[in-house]
């Protein structure tokens, strides 16, 4: 066997038509993997299939003999090539680790830029999940997926697994619309432990959490899923994942605790948002990649871009901060608003600029994103963003106005509104103490602690982040009543403590309200602490992070939400850090739009 490293022939980068196709030579399973690499261009219309796979551990490598040289690939790709190799004829494929010179950063960036086209023009996308396990669960998993999908296709009235006429809605959306009329696992015939275990094993493959999968799967409708000796289609896989993710009797099963059904079903949602590519990055932050720059580069082909597209051109000589800063600049240019700053998380890393979102860290489903639609708020009354970036200093200069200084602030957590906490006596006691402290500190004075109805309404609406839309007076009143009804649930065994802060007439008015609906939805994971505050203008607001007395509420031009800014003491308050966005009742519809505009420096 050759020990000489394969020497890649240079690809032309003058035009985007040059790439390599792998000719996988025939052989038996035990034979070494042998191949040729051919330079092709689109004008020749080469026929090939792409391999979509998870790289796996980069430290565990196998040899591929290419011409008279050797290329080292991960064990995952090696097993994929062994699986897809025919015994009696060559097969033409494309696999990133072989067809791109990984040591040539310039070529790597150039090829990644055109990755979507490579997958789009393939005859088929071959997904390799890996070999069967020791319990031989692959066959059970695939047969179960086909049985469940057949039942669901029939129930949904779809023609067949390859039918594409439903694609205006994702499978997840279709099932949610008909969730009260879906067959039970018993009706489908999958209520067996072995089936559950096989499905859980299948959907627990790390492949489904890869950032690159999103683009690779969405680029081509001919997608075959291979695991061990068995295969199915992506359409079936997606449909069943959506079903498993919403069927109540299955969601709670411990077997599915590590299944990646959400990741599978969310890919279709992500790929339907090319014009809203900040939402793409937000959802995709929950996926994984070996090189964190690929959160941007791996999704670039899905984004609708204009003149700013060069800012997102793959360049692996750039640092992570440079790449993510380029995404911020591209968003500011493309959308002409400051929505990109809503994804910044603040103090997580003092060495990281506070205004550059960490798209490589999972972003939690919380306001305003949890309501699904773009917010209708215009705290500046409209207009476009005005900004300037100092790339050397990693500073952002924003025009806007200071809406007030935070004078009173208390911490709260979204988990407080989960029904499960109210149902546990010990947790309810902790919750009661927390709300007592919060109500006490937000009261006008300890001598007269009772909060007025207007104040309580502002608290309720702010805690709900205004539901992302304009609320009429009836809706504001309903929000107040559900909030007070929620507090009554918290103080169920000590109503007298609550009467100290809530007017008795209001407590009577909410008898017909349901406190369980307030603050929903709440998912079953840990939320970071948030803040409720009162500003120097006596406005009540909520921020998605912990704020402090002395922080400023800043409204950038072209913004949908105010930002909470922390003055930097070492800079005498001349620069600030973003702590997160906020909702401030009485500010969101341009009520203070005539306030004097100033420049704020953010680091």
XYZ file of C-alpha atoms in Angstrom:
603
model
C 0.000 0.000 0.000
C 1.278 3.470 -0.896
C 2.471 5.722 1.917
C 2.864 8.850 -0.221
C 0.446 11.679 0.566
C -1.868 12.508 -2.327
C -1.004 15.774 -4.090
C -4.141 17.691 -5.090
C -4.231 19.278 -8.532
C -5.062 22.962 -8.234
C -8.638 24.060 -8.951
C -9.321 27.251 -10.868
C -10.915 29.944 -8.716
C -11.478 32.405 -11.537
C -14.980 31.076 -12.110
C -17.297 29.023 -9.887
C -17.454 26.061 -12.273
C -14.500 23.917 -11.212
C -14.807 21.142 -8.614
C -13.747 17.526 -8.082
C -15.741 14.338 -8.504
C -14.689 11.116 -6.812
C -14.565 7.920 -8.856
C -14.906 5.148 -6.281
C -13.413 1.978 -7.741
C -15.190 -1.386 -7.296
C -14.100 -3.811 -4.618
C -15.128 -6.257 -1.923
C -15.888 -5.117 1.627
C -12.458 -6.191 2.869
C -10.530 -4.488 0.048
C -8.762 -1.142 0.590
C -10.722 1.892 -0.604
C -9.335 3.036 -3.964
C -10.451 6.000 -6.024
C -9.580 8.673 -8.563
C -10.339 12.376 -8.307
C -11.465 14.110 -11.509
C -11.723 17.854 -12.045
C -15.143 18.684 -13.471
C -17.105 21.777 -14.373
C -20.805 22.469 -14.631
C -20.730 22.902 -18.402
C -19.931 19.184 -18.695
C -23.014 18.260 -16.600
C -21.213 15.553 -14.607
C -23.386 12.861 -13.051
C -22.615 12.032 -9.436
C -24.156 11.472 -6.015
C -23.173 13.337 -2.867
C -22.446 11.720 0.479
C -23.862 13.503 3.518
C -22.406 12.211 6.775
C -21.099 13.221 10.190
C -17.309 13.540 10.251
C -16.965 11.848 13.609
C -13.788 11.909 15.679
C -11.098 13.641 13.562
C -8.396 11.826 15.530
C -9.528 8.380 14.348
C -8.554 8.127 10.701
C -8.376 5.572 7.912
C -6.535 5.573 4.581
C -8.034 6.036 1.129
C -5.768 5.272 -1.846
C -6.246 7.957 -4.477
C -4.285 7.469 -7.725
C -0.854 6.603 -6.313
C -1.203 8.620 -3.098
C -2.966 8.406 0.253
C -5.632 10.660 1.766
C -6.564 10.237 5.417
C -10.269 10.451 6.228
C -12.321 9.872 9.348
C -13.581 6.399 10.131
C -17.124 7.614 9.470
C -16.388 8.505 5.839
C -14.341 5.334 5.380
C -17.296 3.151 6.424
C -19.568 5.212 4.159
C -17.297 4.614 1.162
C -17.172 0.912 1.980
C -20.956 0.827 2.116
C -21.545 2.744 -1.125
C -18.840 0.924 -3.108
C -20.114 -1.467 -5.769
C -18.423 -4.809 -6.394
C -18.443 -4.698 -10.188
C -18.458 -1.077 -11.338
C -17.124 2.335 -10.443
C -19.407 4.804 -8.700
C -19.132 8.594 -9.032
C -19.577 10.454 -5.770
C -18.793 13.712 -4.031
C -17.565 13.809 -0.431
C -16.206 17.001 1.113
C -13.204 15.504 2.919
C -11.884 13.988 -0.325
C -13.094 16.368 -3.028
C -11.884 19.525 -1.259
C -8.223 19.977 -0.378
C -8.741 20.535 3.339
C -5.231 21.948 3.757
C -5.799 24.675 1.159
C -7.775 27.349 3.047
C -8.387 29.421 -0.075
C -9.807 26.464 -1.995
C -11.791 25.327 1.006
C -13.512 28.701 1.275
C -14.180 28.884 -2.462
C -15.719 25.406 -2.599
C -17.802 25.953 0.537
C -19.292 29.051 -1.087
C -20.677 26.818 -3.848
C -21.570 23.838 -1.660
C -25.307 24.268 -2.158
C -24.881 24.029 -5.935
C -22.809 20.865 -5.583
C -25.605 19.174 -3.636
C -28.326 20.732 -5.780
C -26.930 19.289 -9.014
C -26.269 15.812 -7.654
C -28.373 12.925 -8.937
C -29.102 11.975 -5.349
C -27.969 12.810 -1.813
C -26.851 9.658 -0.015
C -27.061 10.102 3.755
C -24.862 7.783 5.796
C -25.837 7.442 9.453
C -23.424 4.614 10.169
C -23.341 0.880 10.747
C -25.962 -1.189 12.523
C -25.534 -1.587 16.279
C -24.885 -4.765 18.247
C -28.614 -5.218 18.871
C -29.315 -5.071 15.099
C -31.870 -2.277 15.494
C -31.487 -0.780 12.003
C -34.061 -3.053 10.356
C -36.636 -2.517 13.110
C -36.117 1.253 12.968
C -36.438 1.521 9.184
C -39.459 -0.795 8.976
C -41.135 1.163 11.790
C -40.457 4.488 10.065
C -42.019 3.162 6.868
C -45.065 1.755 8.690
C -45.666 4.953 10.664
C -45.168 7.187 7.639
C -47.527 5.052 5.525
C -50.222 5.434 8.188
C -49.644 9.177 8.469
C -49.549 9.731 4.706
C -52.921 7.999 4.478
C -54.314 9.995 7.409
C -53.056 13.309 6.004
C -54.339 12.508 2.525
C -50.933 12.749 0.888
C -50.363 10.688 -2.230
C -47.094 9.020 -1.280
C -43.770 9.552 0.434
C -42.332 11.298 -2.593
C -45.242 13.702 -2.992
C -44.172 17.309 -2.728
C -47.473 19.156 -3.030
C -47.704 19.663 0.726
C -44.438 21.574 0.950
C -46.065 24.955 1.504
C -46.259 23.667 5.065
C -43.740 21.561 6.929
C -44.762 18.162 8.245
C -44.529 19.610 11.732
C -47.064 22.307 10.797
C -49.382 19.801 9.105
C -49.396 17.493 12.114
C -49.959 20.334 14.571
C -52.959 21.479 12.532
C -54.417 17.961 12.780
C -53.013 16.874 16.128
C -56.473 16.025 17.510
C -57.098 13.623 14.640
C -53.804 11.745 14.423
C -53.596 7.975 14.912
C -52.262 6.762 18.241
C -49.144 4.566 18.415
C -51.473 1.666 19.265
C -53.529 2.276 16.115
C -50.367 2.288 14.013
C -49.138 -0.839 15.773
C -45.870 0.464 17.199
C -46.651 0.226 20.920
C -43.811 -2.172 21.630
C -40.675 -1.570 23.652
C -38.396 -2.934 20.933
C -39.868 -0.508 18.386
C -39.494 2.449 20.739
C -35.903 1.506 21.490
C -35.061 1.116 17.794
C -36.619 4.470 16.866
C -34.894 6.197 19.776
C -31.557 4.669 18.716
C -32.114 5.740 15.103
C -33.009 9.356 15.913
C -30.203 9.683 18.460
C -27.539 9.677 15.708
C -25.437 12.835 15.960
C -25.745 13.295 12.215
C -29.106 14.995 12.732
C -27.545 17.788 14.817
C -24.909 18.770 12.210
C -25.103 22.332 10.896
C -24.121 21.166 7.397
C -27.063 18.764 7.205
C -29.459 21.707 6.909
C -28.037 22.865 3.577
C -27.177 19.402 2.267
C -30.681 18.053 2.826
C -32.532 21.145 1.618
C -30.601 21.473 -1.659
C -31.963 18.318 -3.280
C -35.294 16.476 -3.081
C -33.745 13.072 -3.912
C -32.459 12.050 -0.466
C -31.820 8.485 0.652
C -31.088 7.623 4.280
C -28.763 4.663 4.873
C -28.087 2.930 8.179
C -26.422 -0.460 8.169
C -27.877 -2.440 5.264
C -31.234 -0.628 5.344
C -32.512 2.592 3.842
C -35.499 4.918 3.593
C -36.255 8.444 2.348
C -35.821 11.777 4.106
C -39.515 12.600 3.626
C -40.502 9.570 5.700
C -37.825 10.340 8.272
C -39.035 13.949 8.621
C -42.703 12.999 8.916
C -42.074 10.404 11.619
C -39.766 12.742 13.560
C -42.527 15.370 13.555
C -45.026 12.780 14.799
C -42.737 11.506 17.552
C -42.125 15.092 18.657
C -45.791 15.950 19.238
C -47.427 12.629 20.183
C -47.979 13.047 23.984
C -47.671 9.352 24.808
C -44.226 9.233 23.161
C -42.711 12.574 24.171
C -42.553 11.565 27.824
C -40.964 8.156 27.224
C -37.439 7.901 28.685
C -36.330 6.044 25.541
C -36.660 9.283 23.557
C -34.749 11.518 25.978
C -31.716 11.620 23.658
C -33.563 11.465 20.338
C -33.025 14.372 17.941
C -36.561 14.549 16.534
C -36.755 18.335 16.982
C -33.563 18.813 14.960
C -34.893 16.677 12.102
C -38.301 18.362 11.896
C -36.845 21.870 12.292
C -34.678 21.577 9.166
C -37.758 22.095 6.979
C -38.685 25.216 8.956
C -35.175 26.636 8.659
C -35.031 26.157 4.906
C -38.345 27.992 4.446
C -36.863 31.257 5.759
C -34.344 32.501 3.140
C -35.493 36.121 3.522
C -35.422 35.891 7.325
C -31.917 34.545 7.646
C -31.462 35.877 11.170
C -34.135 33.350 12.133
C -32.116 30.711 10.272
C -29.043 31.515 12.367
C -31.126 31.610 15.534
C -32.604 28.142 15.015
C -29.342 26.738 13.665
C -27.449 27.840 16.785
C -28.796 24.640 18.331
C -26.923 22.520 15.753
C -23.247 21.560 15.887
C -20.120 21.830 13.768
C -16.409 21.174 14.279
C -15.420 24.633 13.008
C -17.673 27.260 14.608
C -17.205 29.579 11.636
C -19.342 27.100 9.715
C -22.454 28.258 11.575
C -22.303 31.138 9.083
C -20.554 29.473 6.154
C -22.590 26.262 6.321
C -25.844 28.211 5.985
C -24.793 30.908 3.553
C -26.346 29.104 0.595
C -29.770 29.292 2.259
C -29.721 33.062 2.747
C -31.201 35.701 0.470
C -28.441 38.304 0.239
C -27.824 41.529 -1.651
C -24.763 43.727 -2.076
C -23.582 42.677 1.371
C -23.050 39.028 0.339
C -19.259 39.427 0.093
C -19.174 39.950 3.871
C -20.284 36.324 4.274
C -17.995 34.765 1.669
C -16.257 31.770 3.311
C -12.721 32.688 4.301
C -11.027 30.298 6.714
C -8.180 32.708 7.300
C -10.556 34.946 9.285
C -10.976 34.626 13.040
C -14.298 33.637 14.588
C -14.933 37.205 15.763
C -14.224 38.530 12.261
C -16.692 36.067 10.717
C -19.485 36.784 13.201
C -18.841 40.539 13.036
C -19.226 40.282 9.263
C -22.619 38.641 9.791
C -23.693 41.546 12.018
C -22.572 44.081 9.420
C -24.325 42.140 6.645
C -27.554 42.085 8.677
C -27.373 45.815 9.434
C -26.893 46.518 5.727
C -29.452 44.023 4.445
C -32.351 44.631 6.832
C -31.547 48.293 7.632
C -32.668 47.750 11.210
C -30.991 46.581 14.410
C -32.780 43.228 14.801
C -29.443 41.403 14.663
C -28.566 42.885 18.073
C -31.523 41.080 19.671
C -29.439 37.898 19.516
C -26.567 39.330 21.595
C -26.362 37.782 25.059
C -24.207 40.283 26.914
C -21.819 39.298 29.681
C -21.203 35.664 28.714
C -17.548 36.354 27.832
C -15.868 39.680 28.740
C -13.341 39.197 25.923
C -16.103 38.933 23.329
C -17.745 42.133 21.961
C -21.184 42.375 23.565
C -22.866 43.391 20.301
C -21.754 40.346 18.292
C -24.122 37.381 18.826
C -22.642 33.979 19.663
C -24.335 31.907 16.983
C -22.196 28.954 18.050
C -24.051 28.801 21.387
C -27.621 27.464 21.630
C -30.121 30.333 21.772
C -33.098 29.599 23.965
C -36.702 29.873 22.841
C -37.800 32.976 24.645
C -39.373 36.339 23.879
C -39.765 37.676 21.278
C -38.928 34.603 19.212
C -41.251 32.188 20.955
C -44.325 33.821 19.433
C -43.168 32.936 15.933
C -43.953 36.155 14.087
C -41.888 39.310 13.637
C -42.714 41.933 16.261
C -44.779 44.945 15.213
C -43.125 47.318 17.675
C -41.614 50.641 16.560
C -40.270 52.400 19.665
C -38.584 55.072 17.527
C -41.700 55.570 15.430
C -40.057 54.070 12.344
C -36.991 54.921 10.281
C -33.755 53.141 9.471
C -30.806 52.150 11.609
C -27.789 54.467 11.747
C -24.541 52.756 12.699
C -20.790 52.587 12.228
C -18.388 49.729 12.958
C -14.762 50.158 13.982
C -13.340 46.773 12.963
C -9.944 47.352 14.559
C -11.443 48.138 17.972
C -14.510 45.889 17.545
C -16.731 48.812 18.490
C -20.229 49.609 17.261
C -21.533 53.172 17.203
C -25.335 53.415 17.208
C -27.683 56.367 16.944
C -30.756 56.346 19.159
C -32.086 57.779 22.408
C -31.867 56.958 26.100
C -35.374 56.121 27.298
C -34.450 56.089 30.960
C -32.145 54.818 33.660
C -33.039 51.689 35.618
C -33.814 52.697 39.215
C -35.474 49.548 40.569
C -34.776 46.030 39.333
C -35.587 42.479 40.382
C -34.638 39.120 38.924
C -37.182 36.581 37.725
C -37.087 33.411 35.647
C -39.341 32.150 32.870
C -39.541 28.788 34.633
C -41.646 30.481 37.331
C -44.619 30.205 34.970
C -44.329 26.448 34.413
C -47.322 24.496 35.731
C -45.036 21.818 37.114
C -43.561 24.230 39.659
C -46.999 25.242 40.932
C -47.862 21.579 41.457
C -44.896 20.900 43.773
C -45.339 22.228 47.316
C -41.647 22.894 47.961
C -41.200 24.693 44.649
C -44.336 26.746 45.238
C -42.946 27.915 48.594
C -39.771 29.141 46.875
C -41.889 30.819 44.227
C -43.990 32.570 46.863
C -40.888 33.982 48.536
C -39.533 35.186 45.199
C -42.787 36.937 44.242
C -43.122 38.480 47.712
C -39.677 40.036 47.330
C -40.409 41.200 43.793
C -43.794 42.765 44.637
C -42.365 44.391 47.744
C -39.473 45.999 45.885
C -41.689 47.201 43.045
C -44.209 48.733 45.459
C -44.309 52.544 45.799
C -43.538 52.472 49.550
C -43.525 49.983 52.393
C -46.140 52.079 54.232
C -48.561 51.861 51.282
C -47.352 48.824 49.366
C -50.486 48.251 47.326
C -49.833 48.392 43.593
C -52.229 50.271 41.347
C -54.087 48.564 38.527
C -52.105 50.490 35.887
C -48.819 49.348 37.434
C -49.956 45.732 37.602
C -51.145 45.898 33.989
C -47.739 47.200 32.886
C -46.081 44.373 34.825
C -48.321 41.753 33.219
C -47.847 43.080 29.689
C -44.080 43.510 30.151
C -43.687 39.976 31.509
C -45.522 38.802 28.376
C -43.328 40.997 26.153
C -46.533 42.381 24.679
C -47.090 39.079 22.838
C -45.125 40.620 19.970
C -48.029 42.772 18.783
C -50.350 45.687 19.527
C -52.760 44.841 22.349
C -56.153 46.506 22.597
C -57.602 47.507 25.967
C -59.589 44.288 26.294
C -56.459 42.196 25.696
C -54.471 44.249 28.199
C -57.209 43.684 30.776
C -57.270 39.937 30.057
C -53.477 39.816 30.462
C -53.762 41.615 33.814
C -56.454 39.226 35.017
C -54.525 36.091 34.032
C -51.423 37.526 35.774
C -53.299 38.175 39.021
C -54.963 34.762 38.741
C -51.480 33.255 38.405
C -50.373 35.080 41.575
C -53.433 33.701 43.364
C -52.261 30.202 42.456
C -48.809 30.974 43.866
C -50.282 32.388 47.111
C -53.099 29.843 47.303
C -52.338 28.928 50.912
C -51.589 32.509 52.022
C -53.912 34.860 50.194
C -53.491 37.480 52.895
C -49.859 38.033 51.879
C -50.971 38.795 48.327
C -53.743 41.157 49.458
C -51.022 43.414 50.828
C -50.027 44.237 47.221
C -53.142 43.611 45.085
C -56.337 45.715 45.411
C -59.228 43.592 46.818
C -61.560 44.610 43.982
C -59.066 43.282 41.439
C -58.758 39.980 43.291
C -62.537 39.635 43.004
C -62.537 40.527 39.294
C -60.204 37.670 38.310
C -62.274 34.792 39.678
C -63.134 33.602 36.167
C -59.565 33.948 34.839
C -57.132 31.067 34.374
C -53.765 31.681 36.009
C -52.283 28.627 34.322
C -52.171 30.365 30.934
C -50.008 33.286 32.054
C -46.395 33.332 30.877
C -46.863 30.429 28.476
C -45.420 28.654 26.628
C -42.653 27.386 28.894
C -40.479 24.504 27.730
C -38.851 21.937 29.948
C -35.323 23.292 30.136
C -33.377 25.779 32.196
C -33.838 29.444 31.344
C -31.279 32.094 32.285
C -32.449 34.685 34.777
C -34.267 37.734 33.426
C -35.172 41.122 34.948
C -38.219 43.233 35.651
C -37.433 46.892 36.263
C -38.704 50.445 36.729
C -36.978 53.290 34.889
C -36.364 56.893 35.875
C -39.482 57.730 33.810
C -41.473 55.313 36.029
C -41.945 52.915 33.130
C -42.032 49.181 33.810
C -40.133 46.803 31.591
C -38.593 43.353 31.353
C -35.191 42.364 29.988
C -34.076 38.924 28.834
C -31.002 39.049 31.084
C -30.105 40.290 34.552
C -29.881 44.083 34.723
C -28.672 46.381 37.495
C -29.584 49.748 38.945
C -27.822 52.365 36.816
C -28.117 50.497 33.528
C -29.647 52.447 30.646
C -32.603 51.606 28.431
C -31.465 52.594 24.940
C -33.638 52.692 21.830
C -31.568 52.449 18.605
C -32.980 53.964 15.449
C -34.576 51.238 13.361
C -35.160 48.972 16.349
C -38.075 46.746 17.331
C -37.012 46.455 20.978
C -35.044 48.686 23.371
C -31.649 47.437 24.528
C -30.444 47.381 28.120
C -26.925 48.823 28.190
C -24.418 48.523 31.003
C -22.152 51.608 31.282
C -18.476 50.659 31.369
C -17.010 52.033 34.587
C -13.448 51.952 33.261
C -14.534 54.187 30.365
C -16.420 56.618 32.647
C -19.657 55.581 31.002
C -18.465 56.659 27.560
C -18.949 53.125 26.231
C -21.481 50.430 27.021
C -22.069 46.720 26.789
C -25.314 45.131 25.597
C -26.986 43.040 28.294
C -29.937 42.072 26.120
C -33.152 43.434 24.683
C -36.225 44.473 26.645
C -39.917 45.263 26.468
C -40.959 48.510 28.188
C -44.666 49.196 28.492
C -45.506 52.670 27.211
C -42.429 52.857 24.998
C -42.949 50.304 22.248
C -45.063 52.353 19.828
C -43.089 55.562 19.530
C -44.409 57.305 22.655
C -40.937 58.811 23.280
C -39.878 59.075 19.636
C -39.269 62.834 19.941
C -36.520 62.300 22.537
C -33.168 63.785 21.518
C -31.041 61.373 19.474
C -27.487 60.643 20.567
C -24.562 58.398 19.591
C -23.771 55.466 21.866
C -20.540 53.487 21.680
C -20.928 49.750 22.326
C -18.097 47.319 22.957
